[in-house]
Tab-separated table of C-alpha atoms in Angstrom:
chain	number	residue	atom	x	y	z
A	1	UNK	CA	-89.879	40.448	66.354
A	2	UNK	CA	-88.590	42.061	63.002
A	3	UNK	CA	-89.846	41.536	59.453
A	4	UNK	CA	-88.149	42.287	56.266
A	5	UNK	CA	-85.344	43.922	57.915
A	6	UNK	CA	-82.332	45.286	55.390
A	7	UNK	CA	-80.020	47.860	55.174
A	8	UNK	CA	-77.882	49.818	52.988
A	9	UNK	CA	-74.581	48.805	54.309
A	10	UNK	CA	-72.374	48.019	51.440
A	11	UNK	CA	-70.534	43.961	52.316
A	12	UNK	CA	-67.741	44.972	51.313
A	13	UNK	CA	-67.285	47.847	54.180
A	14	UNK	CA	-66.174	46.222	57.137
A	15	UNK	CA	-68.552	47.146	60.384
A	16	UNK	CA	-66.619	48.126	63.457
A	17	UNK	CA	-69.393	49.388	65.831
A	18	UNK	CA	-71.922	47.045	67.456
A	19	UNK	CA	-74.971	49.046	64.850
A	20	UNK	CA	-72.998	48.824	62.106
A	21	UNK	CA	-72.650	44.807	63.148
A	22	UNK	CA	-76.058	44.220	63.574
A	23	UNK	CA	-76.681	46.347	60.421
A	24	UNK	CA	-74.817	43.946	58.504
A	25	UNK	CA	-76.160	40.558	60.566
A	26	UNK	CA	-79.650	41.588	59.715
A	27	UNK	CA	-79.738	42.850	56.177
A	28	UNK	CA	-81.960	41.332	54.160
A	29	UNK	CA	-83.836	38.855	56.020
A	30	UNK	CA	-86.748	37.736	55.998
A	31	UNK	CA	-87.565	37.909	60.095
A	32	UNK	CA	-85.529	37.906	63.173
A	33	UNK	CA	-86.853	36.752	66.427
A	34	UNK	CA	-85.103	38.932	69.759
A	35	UNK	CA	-83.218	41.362	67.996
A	36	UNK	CA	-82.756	43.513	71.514
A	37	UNK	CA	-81.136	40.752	72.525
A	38	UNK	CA	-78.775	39.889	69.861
A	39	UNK	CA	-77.878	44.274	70.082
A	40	UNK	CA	-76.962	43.612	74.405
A	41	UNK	CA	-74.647	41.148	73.262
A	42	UNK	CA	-72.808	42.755	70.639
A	43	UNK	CA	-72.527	45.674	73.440
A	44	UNK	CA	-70.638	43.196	74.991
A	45	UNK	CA	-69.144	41.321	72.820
A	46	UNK	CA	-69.243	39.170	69.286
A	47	UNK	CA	-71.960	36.769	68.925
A	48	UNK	CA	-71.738	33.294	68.236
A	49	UNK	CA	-74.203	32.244	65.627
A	50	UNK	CA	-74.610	28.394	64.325
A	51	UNK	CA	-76.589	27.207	60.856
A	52	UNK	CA	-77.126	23.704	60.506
A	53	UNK	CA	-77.334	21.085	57.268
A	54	UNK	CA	-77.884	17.534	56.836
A	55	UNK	CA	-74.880	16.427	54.152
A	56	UNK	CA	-77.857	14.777	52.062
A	57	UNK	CA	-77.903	16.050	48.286
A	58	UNK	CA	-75.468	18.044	46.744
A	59	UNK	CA	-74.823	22.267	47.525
A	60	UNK	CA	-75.998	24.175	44.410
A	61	UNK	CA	-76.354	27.667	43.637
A	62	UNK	CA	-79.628	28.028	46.343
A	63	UNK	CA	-76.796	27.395	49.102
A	64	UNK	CA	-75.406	30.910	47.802
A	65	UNK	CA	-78.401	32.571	49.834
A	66	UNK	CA	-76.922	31.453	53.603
A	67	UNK	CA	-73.567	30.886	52.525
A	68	UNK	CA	-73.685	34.862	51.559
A	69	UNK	CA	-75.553	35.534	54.721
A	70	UNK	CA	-72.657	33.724	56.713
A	71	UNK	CA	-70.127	36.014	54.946
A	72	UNK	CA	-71.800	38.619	56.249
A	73	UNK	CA	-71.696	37.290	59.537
A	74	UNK	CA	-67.963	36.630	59.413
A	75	UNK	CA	-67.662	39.809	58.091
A	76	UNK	CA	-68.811	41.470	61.114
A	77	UNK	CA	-66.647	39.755	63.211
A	78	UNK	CA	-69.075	37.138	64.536
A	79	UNK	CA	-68.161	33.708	65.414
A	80	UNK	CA	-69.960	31.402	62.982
A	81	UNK	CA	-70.100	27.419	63.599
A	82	UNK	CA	-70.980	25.463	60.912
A	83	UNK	CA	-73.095	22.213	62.105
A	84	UNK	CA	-72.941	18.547	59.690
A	85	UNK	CA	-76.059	16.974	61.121
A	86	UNK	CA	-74.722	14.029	59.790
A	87	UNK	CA	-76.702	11.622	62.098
A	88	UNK	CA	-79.755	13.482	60.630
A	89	UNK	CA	-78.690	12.428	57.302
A	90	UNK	CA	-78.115	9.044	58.376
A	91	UNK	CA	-81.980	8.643	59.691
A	92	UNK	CA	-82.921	10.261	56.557
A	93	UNK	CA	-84.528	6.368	55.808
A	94	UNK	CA	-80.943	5.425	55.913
A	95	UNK	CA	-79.724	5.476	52.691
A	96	UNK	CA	-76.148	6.605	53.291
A	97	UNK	CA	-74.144	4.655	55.503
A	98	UNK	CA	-71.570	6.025	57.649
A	99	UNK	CA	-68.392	5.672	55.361
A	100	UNK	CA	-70.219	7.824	52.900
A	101	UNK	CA	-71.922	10.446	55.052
A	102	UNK	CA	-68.006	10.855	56.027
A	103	UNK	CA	-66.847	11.615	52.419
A	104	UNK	CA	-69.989	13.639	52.085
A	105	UNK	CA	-68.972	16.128	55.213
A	106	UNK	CA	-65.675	16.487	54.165
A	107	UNK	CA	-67.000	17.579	50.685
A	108	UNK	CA	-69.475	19.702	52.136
A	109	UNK	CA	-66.759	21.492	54.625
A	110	UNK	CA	-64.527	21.893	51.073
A	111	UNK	CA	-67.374	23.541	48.967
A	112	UNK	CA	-68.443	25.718	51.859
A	113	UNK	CA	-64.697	26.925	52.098
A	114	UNK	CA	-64.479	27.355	48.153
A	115	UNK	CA	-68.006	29.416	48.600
A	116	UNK	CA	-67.066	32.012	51.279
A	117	UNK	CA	-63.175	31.986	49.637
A	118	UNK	CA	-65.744	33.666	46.427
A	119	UNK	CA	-67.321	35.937	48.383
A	120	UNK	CA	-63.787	37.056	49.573
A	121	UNK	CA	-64.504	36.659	53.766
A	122	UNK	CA	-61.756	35.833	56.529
A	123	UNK	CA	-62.581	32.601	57.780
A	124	UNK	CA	-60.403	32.760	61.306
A	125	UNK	CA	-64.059	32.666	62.895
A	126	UNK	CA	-65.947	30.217	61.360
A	127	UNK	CA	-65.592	26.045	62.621
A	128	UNK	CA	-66.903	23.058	61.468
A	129	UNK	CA	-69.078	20.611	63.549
A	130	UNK	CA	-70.525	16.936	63.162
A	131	UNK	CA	-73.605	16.192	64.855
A	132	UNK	CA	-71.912	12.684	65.509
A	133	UNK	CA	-69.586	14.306	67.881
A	134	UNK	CA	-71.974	14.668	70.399
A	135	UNK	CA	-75.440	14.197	69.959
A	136	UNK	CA	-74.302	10.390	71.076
A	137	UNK	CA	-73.121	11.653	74.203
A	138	UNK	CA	-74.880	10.616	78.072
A	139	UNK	CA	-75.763	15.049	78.638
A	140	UNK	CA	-76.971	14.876	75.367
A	141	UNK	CA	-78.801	12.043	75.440
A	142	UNK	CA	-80.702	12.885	79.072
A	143	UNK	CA	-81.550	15.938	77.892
A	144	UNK	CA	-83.594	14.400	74.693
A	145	UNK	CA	-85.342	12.388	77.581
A	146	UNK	CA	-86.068	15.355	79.633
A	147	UNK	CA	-87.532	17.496	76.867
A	148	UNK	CA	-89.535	14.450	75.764
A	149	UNK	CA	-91.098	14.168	79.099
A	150	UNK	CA	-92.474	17.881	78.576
A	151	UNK	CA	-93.334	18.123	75.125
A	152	UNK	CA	-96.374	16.720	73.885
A	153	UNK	CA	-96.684	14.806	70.708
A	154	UNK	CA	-98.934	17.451	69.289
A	155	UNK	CA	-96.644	20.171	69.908
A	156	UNK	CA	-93.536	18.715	68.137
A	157	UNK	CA	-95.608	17.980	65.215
A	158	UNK	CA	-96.442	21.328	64.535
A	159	UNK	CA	-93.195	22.231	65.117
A	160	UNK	CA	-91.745	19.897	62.706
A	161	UNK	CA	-94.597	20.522	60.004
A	162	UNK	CA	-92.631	22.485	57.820
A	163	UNK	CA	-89.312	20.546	57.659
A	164	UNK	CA	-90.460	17.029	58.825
A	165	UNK	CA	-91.349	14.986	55.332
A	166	UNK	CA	-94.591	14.228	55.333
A	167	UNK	CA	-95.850	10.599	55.049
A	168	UNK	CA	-99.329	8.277	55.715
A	169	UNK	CA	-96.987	6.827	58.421
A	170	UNK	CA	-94.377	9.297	60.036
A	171	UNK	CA	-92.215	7.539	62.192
A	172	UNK	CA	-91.403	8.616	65.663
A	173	UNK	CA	-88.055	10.465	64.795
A	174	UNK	CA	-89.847	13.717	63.120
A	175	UNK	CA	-91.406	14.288	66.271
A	176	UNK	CA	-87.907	13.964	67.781
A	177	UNK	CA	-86.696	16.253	65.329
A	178	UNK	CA	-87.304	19.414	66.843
A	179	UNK	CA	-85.746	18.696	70.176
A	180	UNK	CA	-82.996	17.619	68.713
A	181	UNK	CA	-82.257	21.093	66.879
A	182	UNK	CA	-83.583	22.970	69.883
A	183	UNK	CA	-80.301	20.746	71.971
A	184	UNK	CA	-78.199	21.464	69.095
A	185	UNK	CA	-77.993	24.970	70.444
A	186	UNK	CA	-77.077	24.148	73.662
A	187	UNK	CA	-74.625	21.872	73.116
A	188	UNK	CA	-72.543	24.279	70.471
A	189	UNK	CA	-73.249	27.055	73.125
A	190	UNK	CA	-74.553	30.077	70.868
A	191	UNK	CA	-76.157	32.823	70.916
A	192	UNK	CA	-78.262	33.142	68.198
A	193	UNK	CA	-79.662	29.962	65.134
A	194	UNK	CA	-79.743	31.056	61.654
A	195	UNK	CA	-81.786	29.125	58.861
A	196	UNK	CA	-84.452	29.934	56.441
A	197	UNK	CA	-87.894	31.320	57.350
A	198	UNK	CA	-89.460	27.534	56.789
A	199	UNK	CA	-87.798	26.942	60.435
A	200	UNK	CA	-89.666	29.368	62.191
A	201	UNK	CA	-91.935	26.615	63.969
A	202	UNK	CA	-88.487	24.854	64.396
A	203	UNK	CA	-87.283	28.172	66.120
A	204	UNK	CA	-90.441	29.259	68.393
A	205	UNK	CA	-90.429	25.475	70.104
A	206	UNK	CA	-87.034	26.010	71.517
A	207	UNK	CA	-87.531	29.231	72.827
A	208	UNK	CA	-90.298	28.256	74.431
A	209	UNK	CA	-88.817	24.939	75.371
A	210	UNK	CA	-85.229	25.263	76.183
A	211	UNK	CA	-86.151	27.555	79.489
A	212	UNK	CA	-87.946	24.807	80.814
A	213	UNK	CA	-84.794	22.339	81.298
A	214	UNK	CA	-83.193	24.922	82.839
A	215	UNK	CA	-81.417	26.804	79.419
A	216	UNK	CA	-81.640	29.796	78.084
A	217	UNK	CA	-83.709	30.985	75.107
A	218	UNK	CA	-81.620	31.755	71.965
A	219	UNK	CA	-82.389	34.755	69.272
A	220	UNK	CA	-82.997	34.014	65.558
A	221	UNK	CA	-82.245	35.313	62.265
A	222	UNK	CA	-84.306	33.921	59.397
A	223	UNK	CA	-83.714	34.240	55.553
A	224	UNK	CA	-85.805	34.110	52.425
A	225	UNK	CA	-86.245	31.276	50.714
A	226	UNK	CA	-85.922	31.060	47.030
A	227	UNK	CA	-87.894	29.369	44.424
A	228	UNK	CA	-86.864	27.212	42.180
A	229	UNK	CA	-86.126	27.306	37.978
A	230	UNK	CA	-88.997	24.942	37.139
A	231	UNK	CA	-92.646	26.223	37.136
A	232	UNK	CA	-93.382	24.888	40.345
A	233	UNK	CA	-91.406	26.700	42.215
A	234	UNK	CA	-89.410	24.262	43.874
A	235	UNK	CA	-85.519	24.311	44.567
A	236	UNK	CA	-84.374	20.853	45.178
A	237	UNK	CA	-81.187	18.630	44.845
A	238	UNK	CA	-83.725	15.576	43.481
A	239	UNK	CA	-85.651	17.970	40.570
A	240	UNK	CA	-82.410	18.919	38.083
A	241	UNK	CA	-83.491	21.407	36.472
A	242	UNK	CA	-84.275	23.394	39.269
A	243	UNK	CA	-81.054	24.419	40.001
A	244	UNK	CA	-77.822	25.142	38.840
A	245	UNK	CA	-75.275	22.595	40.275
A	246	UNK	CA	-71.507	23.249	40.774
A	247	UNK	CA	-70.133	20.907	38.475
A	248	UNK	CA	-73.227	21.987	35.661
A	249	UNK	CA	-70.466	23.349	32.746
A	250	UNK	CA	-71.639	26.918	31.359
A	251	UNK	CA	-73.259	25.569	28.367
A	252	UNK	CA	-75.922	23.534	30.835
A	253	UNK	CA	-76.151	26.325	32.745
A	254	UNK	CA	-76.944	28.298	30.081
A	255	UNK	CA	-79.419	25.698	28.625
A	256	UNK	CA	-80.952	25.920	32.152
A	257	UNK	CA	-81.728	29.253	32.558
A	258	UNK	CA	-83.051	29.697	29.151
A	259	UNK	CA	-85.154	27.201	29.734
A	260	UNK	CA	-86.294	28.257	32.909
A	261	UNK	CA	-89.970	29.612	33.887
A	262	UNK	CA	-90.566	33.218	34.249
A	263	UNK	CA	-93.575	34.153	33.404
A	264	UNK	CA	-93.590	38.091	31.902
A	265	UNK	CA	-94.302	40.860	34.410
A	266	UNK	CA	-94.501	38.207	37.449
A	267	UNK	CA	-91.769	38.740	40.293
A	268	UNK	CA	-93.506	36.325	42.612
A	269	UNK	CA	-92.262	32.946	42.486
A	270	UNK	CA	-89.868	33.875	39.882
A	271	UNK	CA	-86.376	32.193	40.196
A	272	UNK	CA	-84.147	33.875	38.007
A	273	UNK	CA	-85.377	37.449	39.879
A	274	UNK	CA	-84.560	35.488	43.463
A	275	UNK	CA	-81.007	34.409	42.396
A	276	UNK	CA	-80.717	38.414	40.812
A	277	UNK	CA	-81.757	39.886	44.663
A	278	UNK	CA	-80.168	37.177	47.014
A	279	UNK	CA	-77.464	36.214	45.340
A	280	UNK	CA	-76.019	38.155	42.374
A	281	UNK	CA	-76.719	41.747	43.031
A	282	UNK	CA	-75.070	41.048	46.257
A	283	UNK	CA	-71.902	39.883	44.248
A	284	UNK	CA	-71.856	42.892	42.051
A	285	UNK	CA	-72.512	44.776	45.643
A	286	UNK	CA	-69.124	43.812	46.720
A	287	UNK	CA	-67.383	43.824	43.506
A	288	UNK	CA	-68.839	47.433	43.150
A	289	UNK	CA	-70.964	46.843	39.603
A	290	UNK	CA	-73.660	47.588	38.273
A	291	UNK	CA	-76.099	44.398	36.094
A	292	UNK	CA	-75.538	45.302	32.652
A	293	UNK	CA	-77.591	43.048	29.951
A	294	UNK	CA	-75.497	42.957	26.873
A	295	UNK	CA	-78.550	43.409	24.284
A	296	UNK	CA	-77.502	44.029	20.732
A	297	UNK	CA	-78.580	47.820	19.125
A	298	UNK	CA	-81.149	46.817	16.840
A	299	UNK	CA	-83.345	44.860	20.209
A	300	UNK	CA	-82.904	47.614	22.425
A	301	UNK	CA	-79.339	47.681	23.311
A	302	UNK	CA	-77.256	47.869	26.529
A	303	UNK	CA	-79.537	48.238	29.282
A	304	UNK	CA	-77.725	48.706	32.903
A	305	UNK	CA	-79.399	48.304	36.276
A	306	UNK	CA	-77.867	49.829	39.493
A	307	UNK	CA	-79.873	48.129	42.155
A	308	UNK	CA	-82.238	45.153	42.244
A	309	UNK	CA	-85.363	47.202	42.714
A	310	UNK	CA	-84.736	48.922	39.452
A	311	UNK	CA	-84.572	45.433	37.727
A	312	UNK	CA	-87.725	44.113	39.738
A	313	UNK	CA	-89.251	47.046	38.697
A	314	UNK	CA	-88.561	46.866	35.039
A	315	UNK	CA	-89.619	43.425	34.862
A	316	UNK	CA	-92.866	43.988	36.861
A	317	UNK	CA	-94.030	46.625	34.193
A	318	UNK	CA	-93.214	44.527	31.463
A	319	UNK	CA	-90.258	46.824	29.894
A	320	UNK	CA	-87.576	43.998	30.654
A	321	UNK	CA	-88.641	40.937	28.814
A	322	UNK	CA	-87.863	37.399	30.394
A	323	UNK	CA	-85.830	36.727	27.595
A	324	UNK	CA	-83.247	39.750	28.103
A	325	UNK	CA	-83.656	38.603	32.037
A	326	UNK	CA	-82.147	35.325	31.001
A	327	UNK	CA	-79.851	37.003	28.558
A	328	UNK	CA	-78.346	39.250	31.438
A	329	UNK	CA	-78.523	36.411	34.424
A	330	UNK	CA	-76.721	33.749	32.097
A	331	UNK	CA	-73.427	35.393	32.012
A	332	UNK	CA	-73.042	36.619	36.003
A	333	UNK	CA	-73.843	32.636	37.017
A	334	UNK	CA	-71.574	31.244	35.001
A	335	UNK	CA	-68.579	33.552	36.332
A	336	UNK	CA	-70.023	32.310	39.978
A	337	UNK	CA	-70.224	28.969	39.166
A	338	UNK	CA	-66.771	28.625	37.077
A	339	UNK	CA	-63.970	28.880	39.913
A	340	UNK	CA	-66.405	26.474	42.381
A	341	UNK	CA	-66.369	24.001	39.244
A	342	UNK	CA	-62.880	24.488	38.919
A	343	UNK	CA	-62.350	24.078	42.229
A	344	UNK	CA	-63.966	20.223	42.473
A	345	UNK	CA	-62.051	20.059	38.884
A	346	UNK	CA	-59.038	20.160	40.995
A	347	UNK	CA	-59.823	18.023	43.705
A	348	UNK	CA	-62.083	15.576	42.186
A	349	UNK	CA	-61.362	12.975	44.437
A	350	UNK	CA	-63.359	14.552	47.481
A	351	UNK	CA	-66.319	14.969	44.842
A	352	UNK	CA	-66.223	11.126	43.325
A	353	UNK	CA	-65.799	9.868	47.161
A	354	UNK	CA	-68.607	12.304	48.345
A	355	UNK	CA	-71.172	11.403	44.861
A	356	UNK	CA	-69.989	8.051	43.879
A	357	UNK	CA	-72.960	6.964	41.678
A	358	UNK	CA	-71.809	10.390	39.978
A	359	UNK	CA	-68.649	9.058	39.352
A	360	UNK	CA	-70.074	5.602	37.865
A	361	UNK	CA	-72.644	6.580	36.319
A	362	UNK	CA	-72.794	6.329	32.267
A	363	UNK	CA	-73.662	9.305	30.190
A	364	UNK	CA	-77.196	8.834	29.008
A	365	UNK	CA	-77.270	8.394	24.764
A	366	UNK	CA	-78.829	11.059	23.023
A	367	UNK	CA	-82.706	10.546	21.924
A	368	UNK	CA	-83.434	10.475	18.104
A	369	UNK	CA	-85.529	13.293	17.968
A	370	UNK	CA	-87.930	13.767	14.830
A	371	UNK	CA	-86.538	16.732	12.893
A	372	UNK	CA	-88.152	19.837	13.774
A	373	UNK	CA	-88.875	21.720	9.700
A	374	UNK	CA	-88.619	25.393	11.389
A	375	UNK	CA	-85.607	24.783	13.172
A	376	UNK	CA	-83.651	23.600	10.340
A	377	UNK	CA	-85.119	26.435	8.177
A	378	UNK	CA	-83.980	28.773	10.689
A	379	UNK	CA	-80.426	26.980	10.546
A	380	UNK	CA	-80.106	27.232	6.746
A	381	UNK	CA	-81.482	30.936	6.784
A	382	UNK	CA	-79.389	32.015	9.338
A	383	UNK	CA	-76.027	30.162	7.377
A	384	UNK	CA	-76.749	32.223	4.483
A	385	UNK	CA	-77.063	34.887	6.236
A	386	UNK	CA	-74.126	35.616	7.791
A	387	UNK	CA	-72.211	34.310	4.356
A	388	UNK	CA	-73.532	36.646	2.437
A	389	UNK	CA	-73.153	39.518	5.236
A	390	UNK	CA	-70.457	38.451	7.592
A	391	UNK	CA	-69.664	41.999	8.945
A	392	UNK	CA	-73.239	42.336	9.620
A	393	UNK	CA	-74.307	38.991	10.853
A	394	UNK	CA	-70.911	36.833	12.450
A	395	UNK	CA	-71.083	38.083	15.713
A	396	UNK	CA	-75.097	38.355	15.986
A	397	UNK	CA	-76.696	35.185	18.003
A	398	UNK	CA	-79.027	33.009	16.229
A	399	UNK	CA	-81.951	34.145	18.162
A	400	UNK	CA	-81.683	37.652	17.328
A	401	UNK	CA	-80.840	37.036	13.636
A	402	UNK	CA	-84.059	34.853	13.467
A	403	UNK	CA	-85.783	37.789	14.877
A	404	UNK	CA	-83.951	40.032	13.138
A	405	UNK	CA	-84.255	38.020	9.211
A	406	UNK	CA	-87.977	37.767	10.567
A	407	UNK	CA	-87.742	33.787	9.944
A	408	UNK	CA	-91.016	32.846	11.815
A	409	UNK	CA	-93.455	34.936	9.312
A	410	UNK	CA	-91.103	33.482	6.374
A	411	UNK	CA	-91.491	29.769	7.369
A	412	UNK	CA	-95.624	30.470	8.212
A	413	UNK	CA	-95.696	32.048	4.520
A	414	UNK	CA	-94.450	28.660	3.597
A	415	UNK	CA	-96.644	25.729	1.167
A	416	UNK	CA	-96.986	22.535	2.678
A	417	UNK	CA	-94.625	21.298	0.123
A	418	UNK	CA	-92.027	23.565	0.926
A	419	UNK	CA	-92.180	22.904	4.532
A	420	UNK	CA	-91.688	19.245	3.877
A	421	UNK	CA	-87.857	19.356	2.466
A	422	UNK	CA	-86.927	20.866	5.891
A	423	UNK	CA	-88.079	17.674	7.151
């Protein structure tokens, strides 16, 4: 076993020899699990590697972190399958029926696409599955009753704990769960699983497993997983503002991030620094840039980072601020996002078939807030401001002229009275 393995190798260089493919494989995960063995087959010959989803919620910007991993595989030549465990989805307390899970793979297989056509990989070698076609099947099927008749009901619970929702009644299928993915294997006929570090249990009960019906033990490579935007640190398709969405324009997804925790000088748990190491800096990798946050001269101006650990490290002594983090990550998400929205722009039919309730939904009203006295006295400030020095002030955002103009100390200087006709 490996931990924290990375490398130097710049994506964009395209790996010929089996280190340099196994460089590439393995850079910056989290763990891998028979790494010698994954090296004697690229000796021999590309690997075939398979990651798995259910076609439940909707792919945000999280699914950058494996789709970018995949490019990386493709990029070194491997042969990548792609598996819709749409019957997964279905059992998911049944919520989607068939007809939709349907729409919902073929959108998945078109953002997926649109993802790895960003990060600028060939796709000759990567395929699409559905578990559907043939996880239904009689092998398939005898083999679920063979492993069943070896595994103990303990044992697939602990394998399960991590993915399997938890409930005061689990039904019988999370304990089925982790046969099922240790089959899945199998029955694609690869070499190695890839997922995040959560299925590590997952992992460990089919290698020990899969021997014992006769089938060979697979290798793993595991990735980080990231948190979320929201303070408690969790990514998920059901929380919105915990992640940016596809079809999020850039003025939500710069409402988002500004809104989103980071608490100064902390790098654990922090989102917007996870989306800056797994995801952007390995953009500007391959586009061959540096992160450059756009400050204006009088807060500190341009500041430019080369590699992630300079920006971790800036932020961890407290000489980046989270508000120049946010004013540097806004910009580089929404030039990810933009062609993917564009994209479902284009074909919105595969997105409205996929998310119907999306489709009919109604756009909620606006609440009738209370008028907030500071903000408006910022607003009128900031108005005369820039009228009375436009070649100063026109181009200056409102934050930094309210810093600038000092408008908090003004407003606290304030009577009573004269706070009340900002009302």
């Amino acid at each position: 076993q490996q931990r924290d393995h990375s490398s130097t190798m710049s994506s964009s260089s395209i790996p010929t020899t089996p280190q340099e493919k196994y460089a590439l494989m393995t850079k910056n995960l989290q763990e891998i699990i028979g790494g010698q063995e994954i090296e004697a087959v690229l000796k021999e010959r590309d690997a075939k590697i398979y990651w798995g989803t259910a076609t439940t919620g909707s792919p945000h910007l999280g699914y950058f972190v494996p789709i970018i991993k995949i490019a990386d595989f493709l990029l070194a030549s491997q042969h990548v399958t792609i598996l819709f465990a749409d019957i997964h989805a279905f059992l998911d307390n049944m919520k989607s029926s068939w007809e939709l899970l349907d729409h919902r793979v073929r959108y998945y297989e078109f953002i997926i696409k649109e993802m790895l056509k960003v990060m600028g990989v060939p796709l000759e070698k990567l395929r699409f599955v559905r578990g559907s076609e043939f996880q239904l099947s009689q092998e398939y099927t005898l083999d679920v009753y063979k492993m069943s008749s070896i595994v103990t009901a303990s044992t697939a619970k602990h394998a399960g704990a991590e993915v399997v929702k938890k409930s005061d009644s689990p039904v019988l299928s999370g304990l089925l769960y982790p046969l099922l993915q240790g089959l899945d294997e199998q029955y694609l006929g690869v070499d190695i699983q890839f997922g995040g570090v959560d299925q590590r249990k997952l992992f460990a009960f089919a290698r020990d497993n899969l021997p014992k019906i006769g089938y060979q033990k697979r290798a793993y490579l595991m990735n980080h997983l990231i948190p979320g935007l929201t303070q408690d640190g969790k990514m998920s398709s059901s929380i919105p503002n915990s992640k940016i969405d596809f079809t999020d324009s850039d003025k939500q997804i710069k409402k988002k991030i500004s809104a989103a925790f980071a608490a100064p000088g902390q790098v654990e748990g922090n989102g917007l620094l996870a989306i800056m190491r797994f995801i952007i800096f390995r953009k500007l990798e391959q586009e061959g840039r540096d992160f450059v946050i756009d400050r204006p001269e009088e807060f500190g101006g341009m500041i430019v980072f080369k590699t992630y650990e300079e920006l971790e490290q800036a932020y961890a002594q407290n000489t980046l601020s989270p508000q120049d983090l946010k004013l540097g990550v806004i910009p580089e998400v929404q030039n990810l996002v933009r062609p993917l929205r564009e994209a479902i722009q284009t074909n919105q039919a595969i997105f409205d078939s996929a998310y119907p309730d999306t489709k009919k939904s109604k756009p909620k009203k606006d609440k009738v807030e209370k008028a907030n006295p500071f903000v408006t006295f910022c607003n009128q400030q900031v108005k005369e401001a820039r009228e009375q020095n436009p070649d100063e002030y026109t181009d200056m955002a409102d934050k930094f002229l309210v810093r600038k103009l000092n408008l908090g100390r003004k407003f606290a200087q304030l009577s009573d009275e004269e706070k009340k006709q900002y009302l």
